[in-house]
CSV table of C-alpha atoms in Angstrom, one decimal:
chain,number,residue,atom,x,y,z
V,1,MET,CA,32.8,10.4,9.0
V,2,THR,CA,31.6,12.2,12.2
V,3,THR,CA,28.9,10.9,14.5
V,4,ALA,CA,26.5,13.6,13.3
V,5,HIS,CA,27.0,12.5,9.7
V,6,ARG,CA,26.4,8.9,10.7
V,7,ASN,CA,23.2,9.9,12.4
V,8,PHE,CA,22.0,12.0,9.5
V,9,LEU,CA,22.5,9.4,6.8
V,10,PRO,CA,19.6,7.1,7.8
V,11,TRP,CA,17.3,10.0,7.8
V,12,LEU,CA,18.5,11.1,4.3
V,13,VAL,CA,18.0,7.6,3.0
V,14,TRP,CA,14.6,7.4,4.5
V,15,ILE,CA,13.3,10.8,3.2
V,16,VAL,CA,14.5,10.1,-0.3
V,17,ALA,CA,12.8,6.7,-0.3
V,18,ALA,CA,9.6,8.2,1.2
V,19,ILE,CA,9.5,10.9,-1.5
V,20,LEU,CA,10.0,8.2,-4.2
V,21,TYR,CA,7.0,6.4,-2.6
V,22,SER,CA,5.1,9.6,-2.8
V,23,VAL,CA,5.8,9.8,-6.5
V,24,ALA,CA,4.6,6.2,-6.8
V,25,ILE,CA,1.3,7.2,-5.1
V,26,LEU,CA,1.0,10.2,-7.6
V,27,ASN,CA,1.4,7.7,-10.5
V,28,ARG,CA,-1.0,5.3,-9.0
V,29,SER,CA,-3.7,7.9,-8.3
V,30,SER,CA,-3.1,10.1,-11.4
V,31,LEU,CA,-6.7,9.4,-12.6
V,32,SER,CA,-8.3,10.2,-9.3
V,33,SER,CA,-9.6,13.6,-10.3
V,34,LEU,CA,-9.5,12.9,-14.1
V,35,GLY,CA,-12.1,10.2,-14.3
V,36,PRO,CA,-14.6,12.2,-16.4
V,37,VAL,CA,-11.7,13.8,-18.4
V,38,ALA,CA,-10.4,10.3,-19.2
V,39,GLN,CA,-13.8,9.1,-20.2
V,40,GLN,CA,-14.0,12.0,-22.7
V,41,HIS,CA,-10.4,11.6,-23.8
V,42,PHE,CA,-10.7,7.9,-24.6
V,43,GLN,CA,-14.5,7.9,-25.3
V,44,ILE,CA,-15.2,5.1,-22.7
V,45,ASP,CA,-18.0,4.1,-20.3
V,46,ALA,CA,-17.8,3.5,-16.6
V,47,THR,CA,-16.8,-0.2,-16.9
V,48,VAL,CA,-13.8,0.6,-19.1
V,49,LEU,CA,-12.9,3.5,-16.9
V,50,SER,CA,-12.9,1.2,-13.9
V,51,ALA,CA,-10.8,-1.2,-15.9
V,52,PHE,CA,-7.9,1.3,-15.9
V,53,ALA,CA,-7.8,1.2,-12.1
V,54,VAL,CA,-8.8,-2.5,-11.7
V,55,ILE,CA,-6.1,-3.8,-14.1
V,56,GLN,CA,-3.5,-1.6,-12.5
V,57,LEU,CA,-4.4,-2.9,-9.1
V,58,VAL,CA,-4.6,-6.5,-10.3
V,59,VAL,CA,-1.1,-6.1,-11.6
V,60,TYR,CA,-0.1,-4.4,-8.3
V,61,ALA,CA,-1.6,-7.2,-6.2
V,62,ALA,CA,-0.4,-10.0,-8.4
V,63,MET,CA,3.2,-8.7,-8.3
V,64,GLN,CA,3.4,-8.3,-4.5
V,65,ILE,CA,4.6,-11.9,-3.8
V,66,PRO,CA,7.0,-12.0,-6.8
V,67,VAL,CA,8.4,-8.6,-5.8
V,68,GLY,CA,8.7,-9.8,-2.2
V,69,LEU,CA,10.8,-12.7,-3.3
V,70,MET,CA,12.9,-10.4,-5.5
V,71,LEU,CA,13.2,-8.0,-2.5
V,72,ASP,CA,14.7,-10.8,-0.3
V,73,ARG,CA,17.2,-11.5,-3.1
V,74,PHE,CA,18.1,-8.2,-4.7
V,75,GLY,CA,17.4,-5.7,-1.9
V,76,PRO,CA,15.1,-2.6,-1.8
V,77,THR,CA,17.3,-0.1,-3.6
V,78,VAL,CA,17.3,-2.1,-6.9
V,79,LEU,CA,13.5,-2.6,-6.8
V,80,ILE,CA,12.7,1.1,-5.9
V,81,LEU,CA,14.8,2.4,-8.8
V,82,PHE,CA,13.6,-0.3,-11.2
V,83,GLY,CA,9.9,0.3,-10.2
V,84,GLY,CA,10.4,4.1,-10.6
V,85,LEU,CA,11.8,3.6,-14.1
V,86,LEU,CA,8.8,1.5,-15.1
V,87,MET,CA,6.4,4.2,-13.8
V,88,VAL,CA,8.2,6.8,-15.9
V,89,LEU,CA,7.8,4.7,-19.0
V,90,GLY,CA,4.1,4.0,-18.2
V,91,GLN,CA,3.3,7.7,-17.7
V,92,LEU,CA,5.1,8.6,-21.0
V,93,ALA,CA,3.0,6.0,-22.7
V,94,MET,CA,-0.2,7.3,-21.1
V,95,ALA,CA,0.6,10.8,-22.3
V,96,THR,CA,1.0,9.9,-25.9
V,97,VAL,CA,-1.3,6.9,-26.8
V,98,HIS,CA,-4.9,7.2,-27.9
V,99,GLU,CA,-5.9,3.6,-28.1
V,100,VAL,CA,-7.6,2.2,-25.0
V,101,SER,CA,-5.6,-1.0,-25.2
V,102,LEU,CA,-2.3,0.9,-25.2
V,103,ALA,CA,-3.5,3.1,-22.4
V,104,ILE,CA,-4.3,-0.1,-20.3
V,105,ALA,CA,-0.8,-1.4,-21.2
V,106,ALA,CA,0.6,1.9,-19.8
V,107,ARG,CA,-1.3,1.4,-16.6
V,108,VAL,CA,0.1,-2.1,-16.4
V,109,LEU,CA,3.6,-0.6,-16.4
V,110,VAL,CA,2.6,1.8,-13.7
V,111,GLY,CA,1.1,-1.0,-11.6
V,112,VAL,CA,4.3,-3.1,-11.8
V,113,GLY,CA,6.5,-0.2,-10.9
V,114,ASP,CA,4.2,0.8,-8.1
V,115,ALA,CA,4.3,-2.7,-6.7
V,116,CYS,CA,8.0,-2.5,-6.4
V,117,THR,CA,8.1,0.6,-4.3
V,118,PHE,CA,6.1,0.5,-1.0
V,119,ILE,CA,7.2,-2.8,0.3
V,120,SER,CA,10.8,-2.0,-0.6
V,121,VAL,CA,10.7,1.2,1.5
V,122,ILE,CA,9.1,-0.6,4.4
V,123,ARG,CA,11.8,-3.4,4.1
V,124,MET,CA,14.5,-0.7,4.2
V,125,LEU,CA,13.4,0.8,7.6
V,126,PRO,CA,14.5,-1.9,10.0
V,127,GLU,CA,18.1,-1.8,8.6
V,128,TRP,CA,18.5,1.9,9.5
V,129,PHE,CA,16.3,2.6,12.5
V,130,SER,CA,15.6,1.5,16.1
V,131,VAL,CA,12.7,-0.9,16.6
V,132,ARG,CA,11.0,1.8,18.8
V,133,GLN,CA,11.0,4.2,15.8
V,134,LEU,CA,9.5,1.8,13.2
V,135,PRO,CA,5.8,2.1,13.9
V,136,THR,CA,5.9,5.9,13.8
V,137,LEU,CA,8.2,5.9,10.8
V,138,ALA,CA,5.9,3.6,8.9
V,139,GLN,CA,3.0,6.0,9.5
V,140,VAL,CA,5.0,9.0,8.5
V,141,THR,CA,6.1,7.2,5.4
V,142,GLY,CA,2.5,6.7,4.6
V,143,LEU,CA,1.9,10.4,5.4
V,144,ILE,CA,4.5,11.5,2.9
V,145,GLY,CA,3.1,9.1,0.4
V,146,GLN,CA,-0.3,10.8,0.7
V,147,MET,CA,1.3,14.0,-0.5
V,148,GLY,CA,1.6,12.4,-3.9
V,149,GLN,CA,-2.2,11.7,-3.7
V,150,LEU,CA,-2.8,15.3,-2.8
V,151,VAL,CA,-0.9,16.4,-5.9
V,152,SER,CA,-3.0,14.1,-8.1
V,153,VAL,CA,-6.3,15.6,-6.8
V,154,THR,CA,-5.8,19.3,-7.7
V,155,PRO,CA,-2.4,20.3,-9.1
V,156,LEU,CA,-2.4,17.5,-11.7
V,157,ALA,CA,-5.9,18.4,-12.7
V,158,ILE,CA,-4.9,22.0,-13.1
V,159,ALA,CA,-1.8,21.0,-15.1
V,160,VAL,CA,-3.9,18.8,-17.5
V,161,GLY,CA,-6.4,21.7,-17.9
V,162,ALA,CA,-3.6,24.2,-18.6
V,163,TYR,CA,-1.2,22.1,-20.7
V,164,GLY,CA,-3.4,19.3,-22.0
V,165,TRP,CA,-3.5,15.6,-21.4
V,166,THR,CA,0.0,15.0,-22.9
V,167,GLY,CA,1.6,17.9,-21.1
V,168,GLY,CA,0.3,16.9,-17.7
V,169,PHE,CA,1.4,13.3,-17.9
V,170,VAL,CA,4.8,14.1,-19.4
V,171,GLY,CA,5.3,16.4,-16.4
V,172,VAL,CA,4.6,13.5,-14.0
V,173,ALA,CA,7.1,11.4,-15.8
V,174,ALA,CA,9.8,14.1,-15.7
V,175,VAL,CA,9.4,14.6,-11.9
V,176,GLY,CA,9.7,10.8,-11.5
V,177,LEU,CA,12.9,10.6,-13.6
V,178,PHE,CA,14.5,13.5,-11.7
V,179,LEU,CA,13.9,11.9,-8.3
V,180,LEU,CA,15.2,8.5,-9.6
V,181,LEU,CA,18.5,10.1,-10.4
V,182,ILE,CA,18.7,11.5,-6.8
V,183,GLY,CA,17.8,8.0,-5.5
V,184,ALA,CA,20.6,6.4,-7.5
V,185,PHE,CA,23.1,8.5,-5.5
V,186,VAL,CA,21.5,8.3,-2.1
V,187,LEU,CA,19.6,5.1,-1.4
V,188,ARG,CA,21.4,2.2,0.3
V,189,ASP,CA,20.0,-1.1,1.5
V,190,GLY,CA,21.7,-0.8,4.8
V,191,PRO,CA,24.9,0.2,6.6
V,192,GLY,CA,28.0,-0.8,4.6
V,193,ILE,CA,26.1,-1.3,1.4
V,194,GLY,CA,26.7,1.0,-1.6
V,195,THR,CA,24.4,3.2,-3.6
V,196,ALA,CA,23.3,2.1,-7.1
V,197,PHE,CA,25.9,4.4,-8.6
V,198,GLU,CA,28.6,2.9,-6.3
V,199,ARG,CA,27.6,-0.7,-7.3
V,200,ILE,CA,27.8,0.2,-11.0
V,201,THR,CA,31.2,1.8,-10.7
V,202,GLY,CA,32.5,-0.9,-8.2
V,203,ARG,CA,33.8,1.7,-5.8
V,204,LEU,CA,32.3,1.8,-2.3
V,205,GLY,CA,32.5,5.4,-0.9
V,206,ARG,CA,33.6,6.3,2.7
V,207,ILE,CA,30.1,7.4,3.6
V,208,SER,CA,28.7,4.0,2.7
V,209,ARG,CA,31.6,2.1,4.4
V,210,GLU,CA,31.2,4.0,7.7
V,211,ALA,CA,27.4,4.2,7.8
V,212,GLN,CA,25.7,3.1,11.0
V,213,SER,CA,22.2,2.2,11.9
V,214,LEU,CA,20.3,4.2,14.5
V,215,GLY,CA,19.2,0.8,16.0
V,216,VAL,CA,22.7,-0.3,17.1
V,217,HIS,CA,22.0,0.9,20.7
V,218,ASP,CA,18.7,-0.8,21.1
V,219,ASN,CA,18.2,-2.4,24.5
V,220,THR,CA,18.5,-6.1,24.4
V,221,ALA,CA,15.2,-6.5,26.3
V,222,ILE,CA,13.4,-4.5,23.8
V,223,LEU,CA,14.9,-6.5,20.9
V,224,ALA,CA,13.8,-9.7,22.6
V,225,ALA,CA,10.3,-8.5,23.0
V,226,VAL,CA,9.8,-7.3,19.4
V,227,ALA,CA,12.2,-9.3,17.3
V,228,PRO,CA,10.8,-11.6,14.6
V,229,PRO,CA,10.2,-15.2,15.7
V,230,SER,CA,12.9,-17.8,14.9
V,231,THR,CA,12.2,-20.4,12.3
V,232,SER,CA,12.0,-23.0,15.0
V,233,MET,CA,8.5,-21.7,15.9
V,234,PHE,CA,7.2,-22.8,12.5
V,235,PRO,CA,5.8,-26.2,12.0
V,236,VAL,CA,8.3,-28.4,10.1
V,237,ILE,CA,7.2,-28.6,6.4
V,238,THR,CA,9.0,-31.1,4.4
V,239,ASP,CA,9.8,-30.5,0.7
V,240,ALA,CA,6.3,-30.8,-0.6
V,241,TYR,CA,5.2,-32.5,-3.7
V,242,LEU,CA,8.6,-34.4,-3.9
V,243,ALA,CA,7.6,-38.0,-4.3
V,244,ALA,CA,5.6,-39.8,-7.0
V,245,ALA,CA,2.4,-41.5,-5.9
V,246,ASP,CA,4.0,-45.0,-6.5
V,247,GLY,CA,6.7,-44.3,-4.0
V,248,ALA,CA,9.4,-43.6,-6.6
V,249,ALA,CA,12.5,-41.6,-5.7
V,250,ARG,CA,11.7,-38.1,-4.3
V,251,ARG,CA,12.2,-35.3,-6.8
V,252,LYS,CA,11.7,-31.6,-6.4
V,253,MET,CA,9.1,-30.0,-8.6
V,254,PRO,CA,9.3,-26.4,-10.0
V,255,GLY,CA,7.9,-23.9,-7.5
V,256,ALA,CA,8.0,-26.3,-4.5
V,257,ASN,CA,10.1,-23.9,-2.5
V,258,PHE,CA,7.7,-21.0,-3.2
V,259,TRP,CA,4.7,-23.1,-1.9
V,260,LYS,CA,6.7,-24.3,1.1
V,261,GLN,CA,7.5,-20.7,2.1
V,262,LEU,CA,3.9,-19.6,1.5
V,263,ARG,CA,2.6,-22.5,3.6
V,264,ARG,CA,5.2,-21.7,6.3
V,265,LEU,CA,4.0,-18.1,6.5
V,266,LEU,CA,0.3,-18.9,6.5
V,267,SER,CA,0.8,-21.4,9.3
V,268,ILE,CA,1.4,-18.5,11.6
V,269,PRO,CA,-1.9,-16.9,12.9
V,270,GLY,CA,-0.2,-13.4,13.2
V,271,VAL,CA,0.6,-13.3,9.5
V,272,ARG,CA,-3.0,-14.3,8.7
V,273,LEU,CA,-4.2,-11.6,11.1
V,274,ALA,CA,-2.1,-9.0,9.4
V,275,TYR,CA,-3.5,-10.1,6.0
V,276,TRP,CA,-7.1,-9.6,7.0
V,277,VAL,CA,-6.4,-6.3,8.8
V,278,HIS,CA,-5.0,-5.0,5.5
V,279,PHE,CA,-7.9,-6.5,3.6
V,280,THR,CA,-10.5,-4.7,5.7
V,281,THR,CA,-9.1,-1.2,6.3
V,282,PRO,CA,-8.0,0.6,3.1
V,283,PHE,CA,-10.4,-0.2,0.3
V,284,ALA,CA,-13.1,2.4,1.2
V,285,LEU,CA,-10.5,5.1,0.9
V,286,THR,CA,-8.7,3.6,-2.1
V,287,CYS,CA,-11.8,3.2,-4.3
V,288,PHE,CA,-13.0,6.6,-3.4
V,289,VAL,CA,-9.8,8.6,-3.9
V,290,LEU,CA,-8.3,6.5,-6.7
V,291,LEU,CA,-11.3,6.6,-9.0
V,292,TRP,CA,-14.9,6.9,-7.9
V,293,GLY,CA,-14.9,9.9,-5.6
V,294,THR,CA,-15.0,12.7,-8.2
V,295,PRO,CA,-17.8,11.0,-10.3
V,296,PHE,CA,-19.8,10.4,-7.1
V,297,LEU,CA,-19.4,13.9,-5.8
V,298,THR,CA,-20.0,15.7,-9.1
V,299,GLY,CA,-22.2,13.4,-11.0
V,300,GLY,CA,-24.1,11.8,-8.1
V,301,VAL,CA,-24.4,14.5,-5.4
V,302,GLY,CA,-24.2,17.4,-7.9
V,303,LEU,CA,-21.3,19.3,-6.3
V,304,SER,CA,-19.1,21.6,-8.3
V,305,LYS,CA,-15.6,20.4,-9.3
V,306,PRO,CA,-13.9,22.8,-6.9
V,307,VAL,CA,-16.0,21.6,-3.9
V,308,ALA,CA,-15.5,18.0,-4.9
V,309,GLY,CA,-11.7,18.6,-5.1
V,310,SER,CA,-11.8,20.2,-1.7
V,311,LEU,CA,-13.5,17.2,-0.2
V,312,LEU,CA,-11.0,14.8,-1.8
V,313,SER,CA,-8.2,17.0,-0.5
V,314,LEU,CA,-9.8,16.9,3.0
V,315,ALA,CA,-9.7,13.1,2.8
V,316,ILE,CA,-6.1,13.1,2.0
V,317,ILE,CA,-5.1,15.6,4.6
V,318,SER,CA,-7.2,13.8,7.2
V,319,GLY,CA,-5.3,10.6,6.3
V,320,MET,CA,-2.0,12.4,6.9
V,321,ILE,CA,-3.2,13.6,10.3
V,322,ALA,CA,-4.6,10.2,11.2
V,323,GLY,CA,-1.2,8.7,10.3
V,324,VAL,CA,0.6,11.0,12.7
V,325,LEU,CA,-1.9,10.1,15.5
V,326,LEU,CA,-2.1,6.3,14.9
V,327,GLY,CA,1.6,5.7,14.7
V,328,PRO,CA,2.4,6.7,18.4
V,329,LEU,CA,-1.0,5.4,19.5
V,330,THR,CA,-0.7,1.9,18.2
V,331,SER,CA,3.0,1.8,19.3
V,332,ARG,CA,2.0,2.9,22.9
V,333,PHE,CA,-1.0,0.4,23.1
V,334,ALA,CA,0.5,-2.4,21.0
V,335,GLU,CA,-1.7,-5.1,22.7
V,336,ARG,CA,-4.8,-3.2,21.7
V,337,ARG,CA,-3.9,-1.9,18.3
V,338,VAL,CA,-6.1,-4.4,16.4
V,339,LEU,CA,-9.1,-3.1,18.4
V,340,ILE,CA,-8.1,0.5,17.6
V,341,ILE,CA,-7.8,-0.2,13.9
V,342,MET,CA,-11.1,-2.1,13.7
V,343,ALA,CA,-12.8,0.9,15.4
V,344,THR,CA,-11.9,2.9,12.2
V,345,VAL,CA,-13.6,0.3,10.1
V,346,ILE,CA,-16.8,0.4,12.2
V,347,ALA,CA,-16.8,4.2,12.0
V,348,ALA,CA,-16.6,4.1,8.2
V,349,MET,CA,-19.5,1.6,8.0
V,350,LEU,CA,-21.6,3.8,10.2
V,351,VAL,CA,-21.0,7.1,8.3
V,352,TRP,CA,-21.5,5.4,4.9
V,353,GLY,CA,-24.8,4.1,6.4
V,354,ALA,CA,-25.8,7.6,7.3
V,355,VAL,CA,-25.0,8.8,3.7
V,356,PHE,CA,-27.1,5.9,2.3
V,357,ALA,CA,-30.0,6.6,4.6
V,358,TRP,CA,-30.1,10.4,4.2
V,359,PRO,CA,-33.3,11.5,2.4
V,360,GLY,CA,-32.2,13.2,-0.8
V,361,LYS,CA,-28.7,14.5,-1.4
V,362,PRO,CA,-26.5,14.3,1.6
V,363,PRO,CA,-25.3,17.7,2.9
V,364,VAL,CA,-21.7,18.8,2.5
V,365,TRP,CA,-21.0,18.6,6.3
V,366,LEU,CA,-21.9,14.9,6.3
V,367,LEU,CA,-19.7,14.3,3.2
V,368,ALA,CA,-16.9,16.1,5.0
V,369,ILE,CA,-17.3,13.7,8.0
V,370,LEU,CA,-17.3,10.8,5.5
V,371,MET,CA,-14.0,12.0,4.1
V,372,ILE,CA,-12.4,12.3,7.6
V,373,VAL,CA,-13.6,8.9,8.7
V,374,ILE,CA,-12.7,6.8,5.6
V,375,ALA,CA,-9.3,8.6,5.5
V,376,ALA,CA,-8.2,6.7,8.6
V,377,GLY,CA,-8.3,3.5,6.6
V,378,GLY,CA,-5.1,4.3,4.8
V,379,PRO,CA,-2.9,4.7,7.9
V,380,ALA,CA,-4.8,2.0,9.7
V,381,SER,CA,-3.8,-0.5,7.1
V,382,MET,CA,-0.1,0.3,7.8
V,383,VAL,CA,-0.4,-1.3,11.2
V,384,ALA,CA,-0.8,-4.6,9.4
V,385,PHE,CA,2.8,-4.5,8.4
V,386,ASP,CA,3.9,-4.0,12.0
V,387,ILE,CA,1.8,-7.0,13.0
V,388,GLY,CA,3.3,-9.1,10.1
V,389,ARG,CA,6.9,-8.0,10.9
V,390,SER,CA,6.4,-9.2,14.5
V,391,HIS,CA,5.6,-12.7,13.3
V,392,THR,CA,7.9,-13.2,10.3
V,393,PRO,CA,11.5,-14.4,10.3
V,394,ARG,CA,13.9,-11.9,8.6
V,395,SER,CA,14.6,-14.3,5.8
V,396,LEU,CA,11.0,-14.1,4.7
V,397,SER,CA,10.3,-10.5,5.5
V,398,GLY,CA,10.0,-9.4,1.9
V,399,PHE,CA,7.7,-12.3,1.0
V,400,SER,CA,5.5,-11.6,4.0
V,401,THR,CA,5.2,-7.9,3.3
V,402,GLY,CA,4.3,-8.6,-0.3
V,403,LEU,CA,1.7,-11.2,0.8
V,404,ILE,CA,0.1,-8.8,3.3
V,405,ASN,CA,0.1,-6.0,0.8
V,406,THR,CA,-1.9,-8.0,-1.7
V,407,ALA,CA,-4.9,-8.0,0.7
V,408,GLY,CA,-6.0,-4.4,0.7
V,409,PHE,CA,-5.4,-4.1,-3.0
V,410,THR,CA,-7.4,-7.2,-3.8
V,411,SER,CA,-10.4,-5.9,-1.9
V,412,ALA,CA,-10.0,-2.4,-3.4
V,413,LEU,CA,-9.8,-3.7,-7.0
V,414,LEU,CA,-12.8,-5.9,-6.5
V,415,VAL,CA,-14.8,-3.0,-5.1
V,416,ILE,CA,-13.7,-0.6,-7.8
V,417,MET,CA,-14.7,-3.1,-10.5
V,418,LEU,CA,-18.0,-3.9,-8.9
V,419,ILE,CA,-18.9,-0.3,-8.6
V,420,GLY,CA,-18.3,0.3,-12.3
V,421,LEU,CA,-20.3,-2.8,-13.2
V,422,LEU,CA,-23.2,-1.9,-11.0
V,423,LEU,CA,-23.3,1.7,-12.5
V,424,ASP,CA,-23.5,0.3,-16.0
V,425,TRP,CA,-26.1,-2.3,-15.0
V,426,GLN,CA,-28.3,0.5,-13.7
V,427,GLY,CA,-27.8,2.5,-17.0
V,428,ALA,CA,-25.7,5.1,-15.2
V,429,GLY,CA,-22.3,4.4,-16.6
V,430,SER,CA,-21.4,7.7,-18.2
V,431,PRO,CA,-21.1,11.3,-16.9
V,432,ASP,CA,-24.4,12.2,-18.7
V,433,SER,CA,-26.3,9.4,-16.9
V,434,TYR,CA,-24.9,9.5,-13.4
V,435,SER,CA,-27.4,9.7,-10.5
V,436,LEU,CA,-27.2,9.7,-6.7
V,437,GLY,CA,-29.4,6.6,-6.4
V,438,ALA,CA,-27.2,4.6,-8.8
V,439,PHE,CA,-24.1,5.5,-6.9
V,440,GLU,CA,-25.6,4.6,-3.5
V,441,TRP,CA,-26.5,1.2,-4.7
V,442,ALA,CA,-23.0,0.8,-6.3
V,443,PHE,CA,-21.1,1.9,-3.2
V,444,ALA,CA,-23.2,-0.5,-1.1
V,445,VAL,CA,-21.0,-3.3,-2.5
V,446,GLN,CA,-18.5,-2.3,0.2
V,447,ILE,CA,-20.7,-3.8,2.9
V,448,PRO,CA,-20.0,-7.5,2.3
V,449,PHE,CA,-16.3,-6.8,2.2
V,450,TRP,CA,-16.4,-5.0,5.5
V,451,VAL,CA,-18.4,-7.9,7.1
V,452,LEU,CA,-16.1,-10.6,5.7
V,453,GLY,CA,-13.0,-8.7,6.8
V,454,THR,CA,-14.3,-8.0,10.3
V,455,ILE,CA,-15.2,-11.6,10.9
V,456,MET,CA,-11.9,-12.9,9.7
V,457,VAL,CA,-10.0,-10.4,11.8
V,458,ALA,CA,-11.9,-11.5,14.9
V,459,VAL,CA,-11.2,-15.1,14.2
V,460,GLU,CA,-7.5,-14.7,13.6
V,461,TYR,CA,-7.1,-12.2,16.5
V,462,VAL,CA,-8.3,-15.0,18.9
V,463,LYS,CA,-5.9,-17.5,17.2
V,464,THR,CA,-3.0,-15.1,17.3
V,465,ARG,CA,-3.4,-14.4,21.0
V,466,ARG,CA,-3.6,-18.1,21.7
V,467,TRP,CA,-0.4,-18.7,19.6
V,468,MET,CA,1.4,-15.9,21.5
V,469,GLU,CA,0.5,-17.4,24.9
V,470,GLN,CA,1.8,-20.8,23.8
V,471,ASN,CA,5.1,-19.3,22.5
V,472,GLY,CA,5.6,-16.7,25.3
V,473,ARG,CA,5.4,-13.7,22.9
V,474,THR,CA,3.8,-10.3,22.9
V,475,LEU,CA,1.8,-8.7,20.0
V,476,ARG,CA,4.4,-6.0,19.1
């Protein structure tokens, strides 16, 4: 295989993995512009509608650590393909069932499949690329993922309108299945490792055998500065829960290794910092684009569906642009990246405050600013994985990525659920009873989450800098 082919293969693997992540985002946000349609289709109120998204996100968040452990054992290719297959089955079920309980079960399948995808793609990147490329590639991966969200806002709504509920969701499943077949012939965990097809047949092709990472020529000084810490930097944790209280012989209890690994990760301030950065940054965008944006804009503010769709599309496109900007920016100013990221959180709080304080219905220009500002939360949350990677040994990288990824989705699912509950509590839980005042009170539930996250980021940022000084490391 020529050098050109060797250099091309990492990019091919990455782009296919990123496109599969985009499909996962499409599956995750397939109800983003269909909230009122789903309420009419299943004859449900706001609380039940929020349950679709909440249960899906609960499953997603709950699966992050198990998936992280499986990722360290089985590798990213297996999990990406397995997750994609679950999402295909979930969307086929969503297309055909009419019972609310079965529809929720379908969203559970989507949630489990979605949980397998992103952290697997992120885990694959260091095997194929230089450490200098990783921050920008992570942001561009998120950017490609947002294309799936963009499809869910308008094209999917048009497809459902033209071909019906069943036709629209079967189409999503068909696209996912087609791309899974491509992934089975392209994705590789790393150089020298075969595709899923090659593993099944037991024959490793020449391309896989001769593959080479783009990071093989990294400068040793760079690697020393940004490499994950060695396990010697962790406090020694003995096999916990191994002895009976009476001093009997030590015995290992089920799950002890899991808890030991968790305690080991949480003993490092940088991992905790990454967790709280991810907790604080994405939920404003997630709850708005995933479920409550269309009801707020159409039922609360009174905008037409085309205008509401345009604003949601603006949010997604703005997030893509923010990702392009934040990747190089946070890589260039690595020591200040937490401050840069928290500036996006403060901006979101201020603009939402302006929307709440505006007398009467907020103007479209203010809502457009809101879309642009909250959109930065998505790519900002990606920086958490760079922080976590810098502080996690390679043997625990999947576990760490899964743990960090639970944070933003935990905050998002709680906010989504509380918005639905507050709308119902105010008697504004259906499209016929939506009002701007009810939505403003419901969206105000974001404030305590911002405050908690900001405080914890500040606390862990100080502890992380102190830890780095003690261990002679840099925040990269």
